[in-house]
Coordinates of C-alpha atoms and ligand atoms in Angstrom, one line a residue:
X1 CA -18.2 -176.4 107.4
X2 CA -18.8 -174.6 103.9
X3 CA -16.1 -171.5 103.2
X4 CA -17.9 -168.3 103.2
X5 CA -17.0 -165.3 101.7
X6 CA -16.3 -162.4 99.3
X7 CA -16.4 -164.0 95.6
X8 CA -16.0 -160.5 94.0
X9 CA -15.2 -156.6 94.9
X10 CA -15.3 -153.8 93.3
X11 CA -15.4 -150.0 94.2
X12 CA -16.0 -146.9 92.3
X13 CA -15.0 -143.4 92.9
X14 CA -15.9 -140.1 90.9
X15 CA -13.8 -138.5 88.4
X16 CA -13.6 -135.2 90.6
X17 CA -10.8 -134.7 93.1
X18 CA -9.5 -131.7 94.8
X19 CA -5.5 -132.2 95.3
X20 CA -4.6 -131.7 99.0
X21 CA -1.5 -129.6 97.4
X22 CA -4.7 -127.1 96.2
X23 CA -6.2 -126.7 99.5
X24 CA -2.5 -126.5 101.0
X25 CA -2.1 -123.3 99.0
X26 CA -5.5 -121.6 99.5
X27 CA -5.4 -122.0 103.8
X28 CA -1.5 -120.9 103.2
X29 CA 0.2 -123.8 104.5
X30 CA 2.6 -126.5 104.0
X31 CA 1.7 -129.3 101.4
X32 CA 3.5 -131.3 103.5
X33 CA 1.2 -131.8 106.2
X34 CA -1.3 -133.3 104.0
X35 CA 1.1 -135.6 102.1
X36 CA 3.4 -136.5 105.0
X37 CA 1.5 -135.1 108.1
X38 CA -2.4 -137.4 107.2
X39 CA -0.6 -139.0 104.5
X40 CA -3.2 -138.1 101.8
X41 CA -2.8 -136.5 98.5
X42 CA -6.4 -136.3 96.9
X43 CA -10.2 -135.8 98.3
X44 CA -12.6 -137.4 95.6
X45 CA -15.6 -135.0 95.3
X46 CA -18.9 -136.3 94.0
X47 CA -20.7 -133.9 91.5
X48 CA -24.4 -133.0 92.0
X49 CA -25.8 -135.4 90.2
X50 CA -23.8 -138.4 92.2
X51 CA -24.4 -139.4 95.6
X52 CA -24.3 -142.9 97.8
X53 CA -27.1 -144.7 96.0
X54 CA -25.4 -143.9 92.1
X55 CA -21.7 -144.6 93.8
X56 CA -23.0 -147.7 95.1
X57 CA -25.1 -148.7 91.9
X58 CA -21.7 -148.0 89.6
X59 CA -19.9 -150.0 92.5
X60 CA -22.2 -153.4 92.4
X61 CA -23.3 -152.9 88.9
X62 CA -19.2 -154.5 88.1
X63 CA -20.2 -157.3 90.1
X64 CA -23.3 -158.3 89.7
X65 CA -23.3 -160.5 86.5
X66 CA -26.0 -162.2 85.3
X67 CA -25.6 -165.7 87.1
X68 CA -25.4 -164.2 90.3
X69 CA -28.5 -161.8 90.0
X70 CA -31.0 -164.6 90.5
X71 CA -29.2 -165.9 93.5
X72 CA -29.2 -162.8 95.1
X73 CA -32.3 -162.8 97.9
X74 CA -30.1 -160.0 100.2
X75 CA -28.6 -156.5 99.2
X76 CA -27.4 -155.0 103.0
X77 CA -26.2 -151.3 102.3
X78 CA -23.7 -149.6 104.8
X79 CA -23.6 -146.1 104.9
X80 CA -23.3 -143.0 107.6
X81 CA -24.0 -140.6 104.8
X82 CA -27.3 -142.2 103.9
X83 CA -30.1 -139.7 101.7
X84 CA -33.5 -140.4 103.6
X85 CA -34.4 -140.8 107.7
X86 CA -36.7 -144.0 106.4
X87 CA -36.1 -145.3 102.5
X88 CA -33.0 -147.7 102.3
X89 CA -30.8 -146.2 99.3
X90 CA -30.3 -150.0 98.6
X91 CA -34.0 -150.3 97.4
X92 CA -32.7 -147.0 94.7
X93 CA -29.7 -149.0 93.7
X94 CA -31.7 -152.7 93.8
X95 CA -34.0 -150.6 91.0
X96 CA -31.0 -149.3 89.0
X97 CA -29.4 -152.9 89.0
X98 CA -32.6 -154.5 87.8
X99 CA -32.1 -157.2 90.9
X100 CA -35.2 -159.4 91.4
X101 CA -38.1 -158.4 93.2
X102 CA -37.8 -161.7 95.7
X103 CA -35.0 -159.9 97.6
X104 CA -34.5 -158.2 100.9
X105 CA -32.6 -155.1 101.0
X106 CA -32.1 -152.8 104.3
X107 CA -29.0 -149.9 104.9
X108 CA -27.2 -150.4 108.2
X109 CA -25.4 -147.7 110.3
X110 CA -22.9 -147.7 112.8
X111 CA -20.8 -145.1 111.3
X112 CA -17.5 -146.6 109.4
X113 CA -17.8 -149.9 111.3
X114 CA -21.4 -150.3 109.2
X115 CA -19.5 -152.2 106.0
X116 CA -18.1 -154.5 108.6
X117 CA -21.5 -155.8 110.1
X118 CA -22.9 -155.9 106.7
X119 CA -20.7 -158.2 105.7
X120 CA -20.7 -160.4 108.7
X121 CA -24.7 -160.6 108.6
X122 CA -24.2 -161.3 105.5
X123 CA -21.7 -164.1 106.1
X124 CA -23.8 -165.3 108.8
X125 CA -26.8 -165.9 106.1
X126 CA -25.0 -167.7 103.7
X127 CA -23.6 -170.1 106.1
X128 CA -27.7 -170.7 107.0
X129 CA -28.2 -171.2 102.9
X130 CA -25.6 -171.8 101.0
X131 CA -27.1 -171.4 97.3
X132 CA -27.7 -168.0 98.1
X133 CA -25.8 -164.5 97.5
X134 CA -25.6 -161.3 99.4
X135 CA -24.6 -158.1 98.0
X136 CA -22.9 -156.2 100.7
X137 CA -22.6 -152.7 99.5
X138 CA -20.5 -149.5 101.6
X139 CA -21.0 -146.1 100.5
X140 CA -20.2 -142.6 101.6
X141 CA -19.1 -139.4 100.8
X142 CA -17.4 -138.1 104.0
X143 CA -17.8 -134.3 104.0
X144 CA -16.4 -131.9 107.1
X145 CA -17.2 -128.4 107.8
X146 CA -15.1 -125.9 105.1
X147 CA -11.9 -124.7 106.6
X148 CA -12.2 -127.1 110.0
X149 CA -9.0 -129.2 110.7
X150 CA -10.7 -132.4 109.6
X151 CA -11.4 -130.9 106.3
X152 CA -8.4 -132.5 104.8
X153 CA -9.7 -136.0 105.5
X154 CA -12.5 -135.7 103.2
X155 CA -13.2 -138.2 100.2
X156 CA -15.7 -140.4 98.6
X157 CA -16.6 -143.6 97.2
X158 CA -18.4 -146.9 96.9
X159 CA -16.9 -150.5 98.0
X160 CA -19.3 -153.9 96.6
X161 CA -18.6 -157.2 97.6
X162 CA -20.4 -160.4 96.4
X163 CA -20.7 -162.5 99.9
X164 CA -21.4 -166.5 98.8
X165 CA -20.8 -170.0 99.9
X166 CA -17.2 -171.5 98.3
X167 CA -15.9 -167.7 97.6
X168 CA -13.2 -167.5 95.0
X169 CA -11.5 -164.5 96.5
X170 CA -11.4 -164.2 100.4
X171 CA -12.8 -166.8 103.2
X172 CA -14.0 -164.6 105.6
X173 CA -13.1 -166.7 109.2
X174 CA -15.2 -167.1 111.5
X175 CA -13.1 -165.8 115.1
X176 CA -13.2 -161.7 115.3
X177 CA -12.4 -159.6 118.0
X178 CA -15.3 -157.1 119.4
X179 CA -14.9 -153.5 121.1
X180 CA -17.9 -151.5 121.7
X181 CA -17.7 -148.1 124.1
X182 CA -20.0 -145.1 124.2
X183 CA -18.0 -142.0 123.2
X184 CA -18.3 -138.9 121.7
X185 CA -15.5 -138.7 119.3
X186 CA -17.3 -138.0 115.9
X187 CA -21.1 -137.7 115.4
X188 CA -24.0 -136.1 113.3
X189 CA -27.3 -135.2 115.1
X190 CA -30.6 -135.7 112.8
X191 CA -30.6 -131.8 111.8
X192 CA -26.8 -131.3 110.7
X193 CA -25.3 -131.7 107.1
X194 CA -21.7 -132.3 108.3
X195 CA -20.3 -134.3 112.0
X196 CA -18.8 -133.1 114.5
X197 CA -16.0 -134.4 115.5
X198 CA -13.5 -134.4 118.5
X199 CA -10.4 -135.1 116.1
X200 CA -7.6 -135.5 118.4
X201 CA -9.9 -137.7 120.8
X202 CA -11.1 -139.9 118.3
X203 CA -7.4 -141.3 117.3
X204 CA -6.8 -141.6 120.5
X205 CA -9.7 -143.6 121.0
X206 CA -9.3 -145.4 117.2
X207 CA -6.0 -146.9 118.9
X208 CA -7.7 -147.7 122.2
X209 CA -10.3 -150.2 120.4
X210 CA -8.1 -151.4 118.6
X211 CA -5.9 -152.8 121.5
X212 CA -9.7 -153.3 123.0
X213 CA -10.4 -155.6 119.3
X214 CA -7.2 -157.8 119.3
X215 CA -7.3 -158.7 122.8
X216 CA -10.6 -160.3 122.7
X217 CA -9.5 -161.8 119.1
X218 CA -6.4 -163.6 121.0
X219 CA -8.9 -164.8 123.5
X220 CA -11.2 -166.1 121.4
X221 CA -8.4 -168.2 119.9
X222 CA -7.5 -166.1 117.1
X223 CA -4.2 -166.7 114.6
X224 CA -0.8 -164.9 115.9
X225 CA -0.1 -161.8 114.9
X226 CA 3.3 -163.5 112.8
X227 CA 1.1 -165.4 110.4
X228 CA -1.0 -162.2 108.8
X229 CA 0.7 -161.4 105.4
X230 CA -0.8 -158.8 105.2
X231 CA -3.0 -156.1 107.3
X232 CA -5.8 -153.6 106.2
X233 CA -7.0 -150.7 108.7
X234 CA -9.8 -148.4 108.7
X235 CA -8.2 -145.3 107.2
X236 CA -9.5 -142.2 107.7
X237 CA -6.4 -141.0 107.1
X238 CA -3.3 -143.0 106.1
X239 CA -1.6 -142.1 108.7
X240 CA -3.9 -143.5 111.1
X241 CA -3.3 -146.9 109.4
X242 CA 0.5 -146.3 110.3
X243 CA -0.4 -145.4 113.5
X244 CA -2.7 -148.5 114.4
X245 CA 0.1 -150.8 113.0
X246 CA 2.7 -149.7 114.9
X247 CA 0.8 -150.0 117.8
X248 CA -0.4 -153.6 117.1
X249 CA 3.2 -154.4 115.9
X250 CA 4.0 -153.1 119.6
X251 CA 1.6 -154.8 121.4
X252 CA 2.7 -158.2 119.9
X253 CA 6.5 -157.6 120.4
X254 CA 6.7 -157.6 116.3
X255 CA 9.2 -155.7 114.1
X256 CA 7.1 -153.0 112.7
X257 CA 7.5 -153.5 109.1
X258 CA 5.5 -151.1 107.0
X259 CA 5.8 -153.9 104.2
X260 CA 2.8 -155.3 105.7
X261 CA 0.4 -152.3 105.1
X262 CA 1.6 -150.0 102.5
X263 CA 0.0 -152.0 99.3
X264 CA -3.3 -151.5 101.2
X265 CA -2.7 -147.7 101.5
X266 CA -2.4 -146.8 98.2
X267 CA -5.6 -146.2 96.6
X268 CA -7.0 -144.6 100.2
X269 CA -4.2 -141.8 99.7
X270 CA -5.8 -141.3 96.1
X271 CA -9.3 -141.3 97.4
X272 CA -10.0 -140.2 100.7
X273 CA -12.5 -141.3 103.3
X274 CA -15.1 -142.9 102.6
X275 CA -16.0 -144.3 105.9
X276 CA -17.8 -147.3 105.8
X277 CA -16.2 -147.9 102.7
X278 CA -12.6 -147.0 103.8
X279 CA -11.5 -150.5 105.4
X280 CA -13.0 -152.5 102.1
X281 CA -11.2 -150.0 99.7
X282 CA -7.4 -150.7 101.2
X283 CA -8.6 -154.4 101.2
X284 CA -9.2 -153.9 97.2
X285 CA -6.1 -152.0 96.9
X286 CA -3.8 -154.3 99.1
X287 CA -5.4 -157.5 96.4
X288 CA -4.5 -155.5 93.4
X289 CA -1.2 -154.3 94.3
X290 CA 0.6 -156.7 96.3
X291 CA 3.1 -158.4 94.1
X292 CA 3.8 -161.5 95.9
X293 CA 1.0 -164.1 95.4
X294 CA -0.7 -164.5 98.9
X295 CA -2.3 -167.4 98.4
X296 CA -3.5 -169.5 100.7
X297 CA -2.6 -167.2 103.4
X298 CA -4.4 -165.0 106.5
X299 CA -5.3 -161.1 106.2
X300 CA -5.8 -159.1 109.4
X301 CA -8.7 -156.5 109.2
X302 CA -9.3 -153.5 111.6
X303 CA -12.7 -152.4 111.1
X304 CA -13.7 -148.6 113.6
X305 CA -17.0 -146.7 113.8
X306 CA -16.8 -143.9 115.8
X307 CA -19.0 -143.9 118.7
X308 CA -18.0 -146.6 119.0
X309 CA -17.9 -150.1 117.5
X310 CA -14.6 -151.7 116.2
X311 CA -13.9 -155.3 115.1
X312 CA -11.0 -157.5 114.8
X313 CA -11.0 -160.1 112.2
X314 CA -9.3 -162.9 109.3
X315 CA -9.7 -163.0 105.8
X316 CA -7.8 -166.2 104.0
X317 CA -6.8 -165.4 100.2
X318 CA -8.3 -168.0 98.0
X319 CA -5.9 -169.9 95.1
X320 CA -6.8 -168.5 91.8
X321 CA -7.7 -164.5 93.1
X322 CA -5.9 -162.7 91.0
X323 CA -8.6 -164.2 88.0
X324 CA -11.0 -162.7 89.9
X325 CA -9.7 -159.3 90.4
X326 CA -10.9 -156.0 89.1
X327 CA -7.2 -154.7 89.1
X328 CA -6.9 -152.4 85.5
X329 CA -10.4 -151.3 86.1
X330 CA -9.8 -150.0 89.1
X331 CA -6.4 -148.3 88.6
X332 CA -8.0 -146.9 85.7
X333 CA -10.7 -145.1 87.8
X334 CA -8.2 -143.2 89.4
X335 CA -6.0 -142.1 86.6
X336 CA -8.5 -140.9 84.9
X337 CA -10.1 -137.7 86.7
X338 CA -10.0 -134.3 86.5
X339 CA -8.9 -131.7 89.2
X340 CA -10.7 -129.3 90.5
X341 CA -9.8 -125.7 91.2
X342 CA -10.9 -124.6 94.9
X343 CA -13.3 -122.1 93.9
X344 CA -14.7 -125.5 91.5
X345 CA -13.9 -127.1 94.6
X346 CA -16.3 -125.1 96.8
X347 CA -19.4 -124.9 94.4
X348 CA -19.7 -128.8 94.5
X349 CA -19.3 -128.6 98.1
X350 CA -22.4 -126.9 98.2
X351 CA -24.7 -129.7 97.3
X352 CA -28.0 -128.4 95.7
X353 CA -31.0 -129.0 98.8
X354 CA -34.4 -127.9 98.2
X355 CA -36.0 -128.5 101.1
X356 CA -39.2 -126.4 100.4
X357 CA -40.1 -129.3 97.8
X358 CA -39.1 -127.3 94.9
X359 CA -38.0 -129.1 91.5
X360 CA -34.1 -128.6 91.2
X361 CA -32.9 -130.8 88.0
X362 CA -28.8 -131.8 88.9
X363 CA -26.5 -130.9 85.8
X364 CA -24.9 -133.6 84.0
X365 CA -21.8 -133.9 85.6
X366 CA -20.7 -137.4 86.3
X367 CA -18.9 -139.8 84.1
X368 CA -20.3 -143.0 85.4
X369 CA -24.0 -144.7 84.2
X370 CA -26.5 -144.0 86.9
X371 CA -27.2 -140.3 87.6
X372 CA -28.6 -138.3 90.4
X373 CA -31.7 -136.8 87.7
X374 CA -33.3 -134.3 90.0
X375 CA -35.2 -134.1 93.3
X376 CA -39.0 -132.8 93.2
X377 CA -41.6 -133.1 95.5
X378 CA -39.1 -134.0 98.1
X379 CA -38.1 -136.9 95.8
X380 CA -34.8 -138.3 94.5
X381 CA -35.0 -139.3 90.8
X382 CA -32.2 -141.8 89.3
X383 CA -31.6 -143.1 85.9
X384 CA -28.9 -145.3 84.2
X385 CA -27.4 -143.4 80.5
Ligands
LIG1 N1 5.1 -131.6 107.6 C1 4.9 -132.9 108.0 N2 4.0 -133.2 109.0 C2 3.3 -132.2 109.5 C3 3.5 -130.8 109.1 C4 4.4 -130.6 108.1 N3 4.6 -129.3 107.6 N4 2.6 -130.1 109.8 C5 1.9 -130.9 110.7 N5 2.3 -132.2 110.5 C6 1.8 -133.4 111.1 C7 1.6 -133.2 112.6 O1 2.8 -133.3 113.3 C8 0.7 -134.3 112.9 O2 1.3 -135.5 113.0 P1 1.1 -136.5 114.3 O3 -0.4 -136.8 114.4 O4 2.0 -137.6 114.1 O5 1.5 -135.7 115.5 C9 -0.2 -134.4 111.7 O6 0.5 -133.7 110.6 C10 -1.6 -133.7 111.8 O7 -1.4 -132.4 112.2 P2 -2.1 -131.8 113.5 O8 -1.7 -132.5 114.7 O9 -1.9 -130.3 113.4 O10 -3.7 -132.1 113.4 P3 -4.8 -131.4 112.6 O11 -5.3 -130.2 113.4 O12 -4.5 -131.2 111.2 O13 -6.0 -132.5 112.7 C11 -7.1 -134.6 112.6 C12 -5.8 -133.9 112.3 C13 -7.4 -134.5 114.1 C14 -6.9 -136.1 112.2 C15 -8.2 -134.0 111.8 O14 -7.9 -134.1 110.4 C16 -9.6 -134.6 112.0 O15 -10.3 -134.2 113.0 N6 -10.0 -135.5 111.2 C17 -11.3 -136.2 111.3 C18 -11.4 -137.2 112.4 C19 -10.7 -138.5 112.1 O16 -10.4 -138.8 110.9 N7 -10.3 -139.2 113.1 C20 -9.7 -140.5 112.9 C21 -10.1 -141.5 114.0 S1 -11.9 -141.6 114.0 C22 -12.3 -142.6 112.7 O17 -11.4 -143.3 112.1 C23 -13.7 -142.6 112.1 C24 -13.7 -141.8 110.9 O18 -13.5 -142.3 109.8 C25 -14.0 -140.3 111.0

């Protein structure tokens, strides 16, 4: 059977953060429950004139070269932060990226478990027509209420992955483990800007699909825990990915060896959440900053949407990645950005809404090439510098 699966990735974040040390000092606490506590020292923070569709554009816009833009007949958008009831922001960011007309493009939700489906369907249809291409794209900008405990575990950004037949970076296997249960533990009704979320419930219930995930994985003849050499977890949090790999360590009798996640932590503790993003953004970072050459050998993912969905599933590293990596580019993105004070902080929190139809025109704020223009007549205007 023909390998599929991710032949490029790419994320983008913006160049605002807000350092978790900032926010420490303005609720009067400890640093070091951010740092140590979550595990996170930055939230990225989009400016007005960003949001998914121009995160996502910058995002695919590394990938998408020429060659491939003619085989692309699917873009499949994940997002839980998505800007319209009806329009798919992928059609916005098919526009920017000049992607031919003979293309499908839909936006899928099931809150941070979304990238994950995309990129199965998408898996799925190149194994049905192998001269094809799918750009999977994940993009959010996870916002909480202001001073609410989950108000830390903000962040931003925009994963894209070039899914195709004979994929020069990751074969994406075909055994996964499924967990689905109807819970409350994080939601956002039609008429609310931020979620609500039951945070102490929903890591509880994180861990519970994730034992939930791995047992149907093992039954459905998955590879043993000992041959993963390496793991990447949802991570709302960093912590959480500590949390879940201790528990799968424990649940497979295994030496917990933090050795097996930390390279996939790194640029999640920079960034933030960016739920259906978050899983595919560790999977970048763990690529560009493991040292030992992997190869040739099997990647656990943990992929959870609250509400909830959750998957279990292999990646196998292909011989000749680290060609194909977007390593400096990346690390570059997150050196280079500016810090915001909180009162800064606050004002782009407030993102500019006119929902009386009004024309509001977005100041020119961020430092990538598709911009957020300005919203009139109830419509969202993008254009590439
Ligand atoms: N030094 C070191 N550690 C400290 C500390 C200090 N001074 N002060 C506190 N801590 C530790 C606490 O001991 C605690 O650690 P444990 O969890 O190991 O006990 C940790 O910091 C967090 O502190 P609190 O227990 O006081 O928790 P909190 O009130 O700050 O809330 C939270 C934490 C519930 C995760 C909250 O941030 C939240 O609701 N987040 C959003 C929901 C979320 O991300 N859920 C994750 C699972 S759901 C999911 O994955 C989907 C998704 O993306 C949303």
């Amino acid at each position: 059977m023909t390998k599929v699966g991710i032949d490029k990735i790419s994320f983008y974040v913006p160049k605002h953060y807000i350092a978790l040390s900032t926010l420490a000092e303005k609720q009067g606490i400890d640093p070091e429950k951010y740092s140590r506590g979550i595990g996170q020292n930055k939230i990225a923070m989009p400016s007005h004139d960003e949001d998914v569709v121009t995160l996502a554009a910058e995002a695919a816009a590394k990938i998408v070269a020429e060659e491939d833009a003619a085989k692309i007949d699917t873009v499949l958008f994940a997002t839980e932060s998505g800007i319209d009831q009806s329009k798919a922001a992928g059609v916005y960011v098919h526009e920017l990226l000049k992607l031919p007309q003979r293309c499908r493009v839909v936006e899928l939700k099931h809150a941070c478990y979304s990238g994950t489906a995309a990129l199965q369907l998408a898996c799925g249809h190149v194994t049905r027509k192998p001269d094809r291409k799918v750009l999977v794209i994940a993009s959010d900008v996870s916002r909480y209420d202001l001073a609410s405990p989950a108000e830390a575990t903000q962040g931003c950004g925009a994963v894209a992955m070039l899914v195709s037949a004979n994929p020069r970076l990751l074969e994406i296997e075909a055994t996964s483990g499924c967990h689905t249960e109807d819970i409350m533990d994080f939601w956002r009704p039609n008429y609310r800007k931020t979620p609500l979320v039951d945070g102490k419930f929903s890591t509880i219930k994180y861990l519970n699909a994730l034992s939930g995930s791995w047992e149907d994985y093992a039954q459905q003849g998955g590879r043993d825990f000992n041959e993963m050499a390496q793991f990447c977890y949802h991570l709302p949090f960093t912590m959480m990915g500590v949390k879940a790999h201790r528990k799968l360590s424990s649940i497979n009798k295994a030496q917990n060896d933090q050795g097996l996640i930390e390279p996939g932590m790194i640029y999640n503790r920079e960034v933030g959440n960016c739920y259906a993003a978050s899983l595919y953004l560790s999977l970048a970072s763990m690529l560009d900053n493991m040292d030992a050459d992997l190869s040739g050998r099997p990647v656990g993912l943990f992929s959870y949407g609250s509400g909830a969905v959750a998957e279990f599933f292999t990646a196998v590293v292909q011989p000749g990645y680290r060609d194909r990596l977007f390593r400096e580019h990346h690390r570059s993105l997150l050196e280079d950005r500016t810090a915001l004070s909180y009162e800064d902080y606050e004002a782009m929190w407030h993102t500019p809404d006119p929902q009386d139809g009004t024309s509001h025109i977005m100041p020119n704020a961020a430092r990538g090439q598709f911009r957020l223009t300005h919203i009139d007549e109830h419509k969202r205007h993008y254009a590439a510098a």
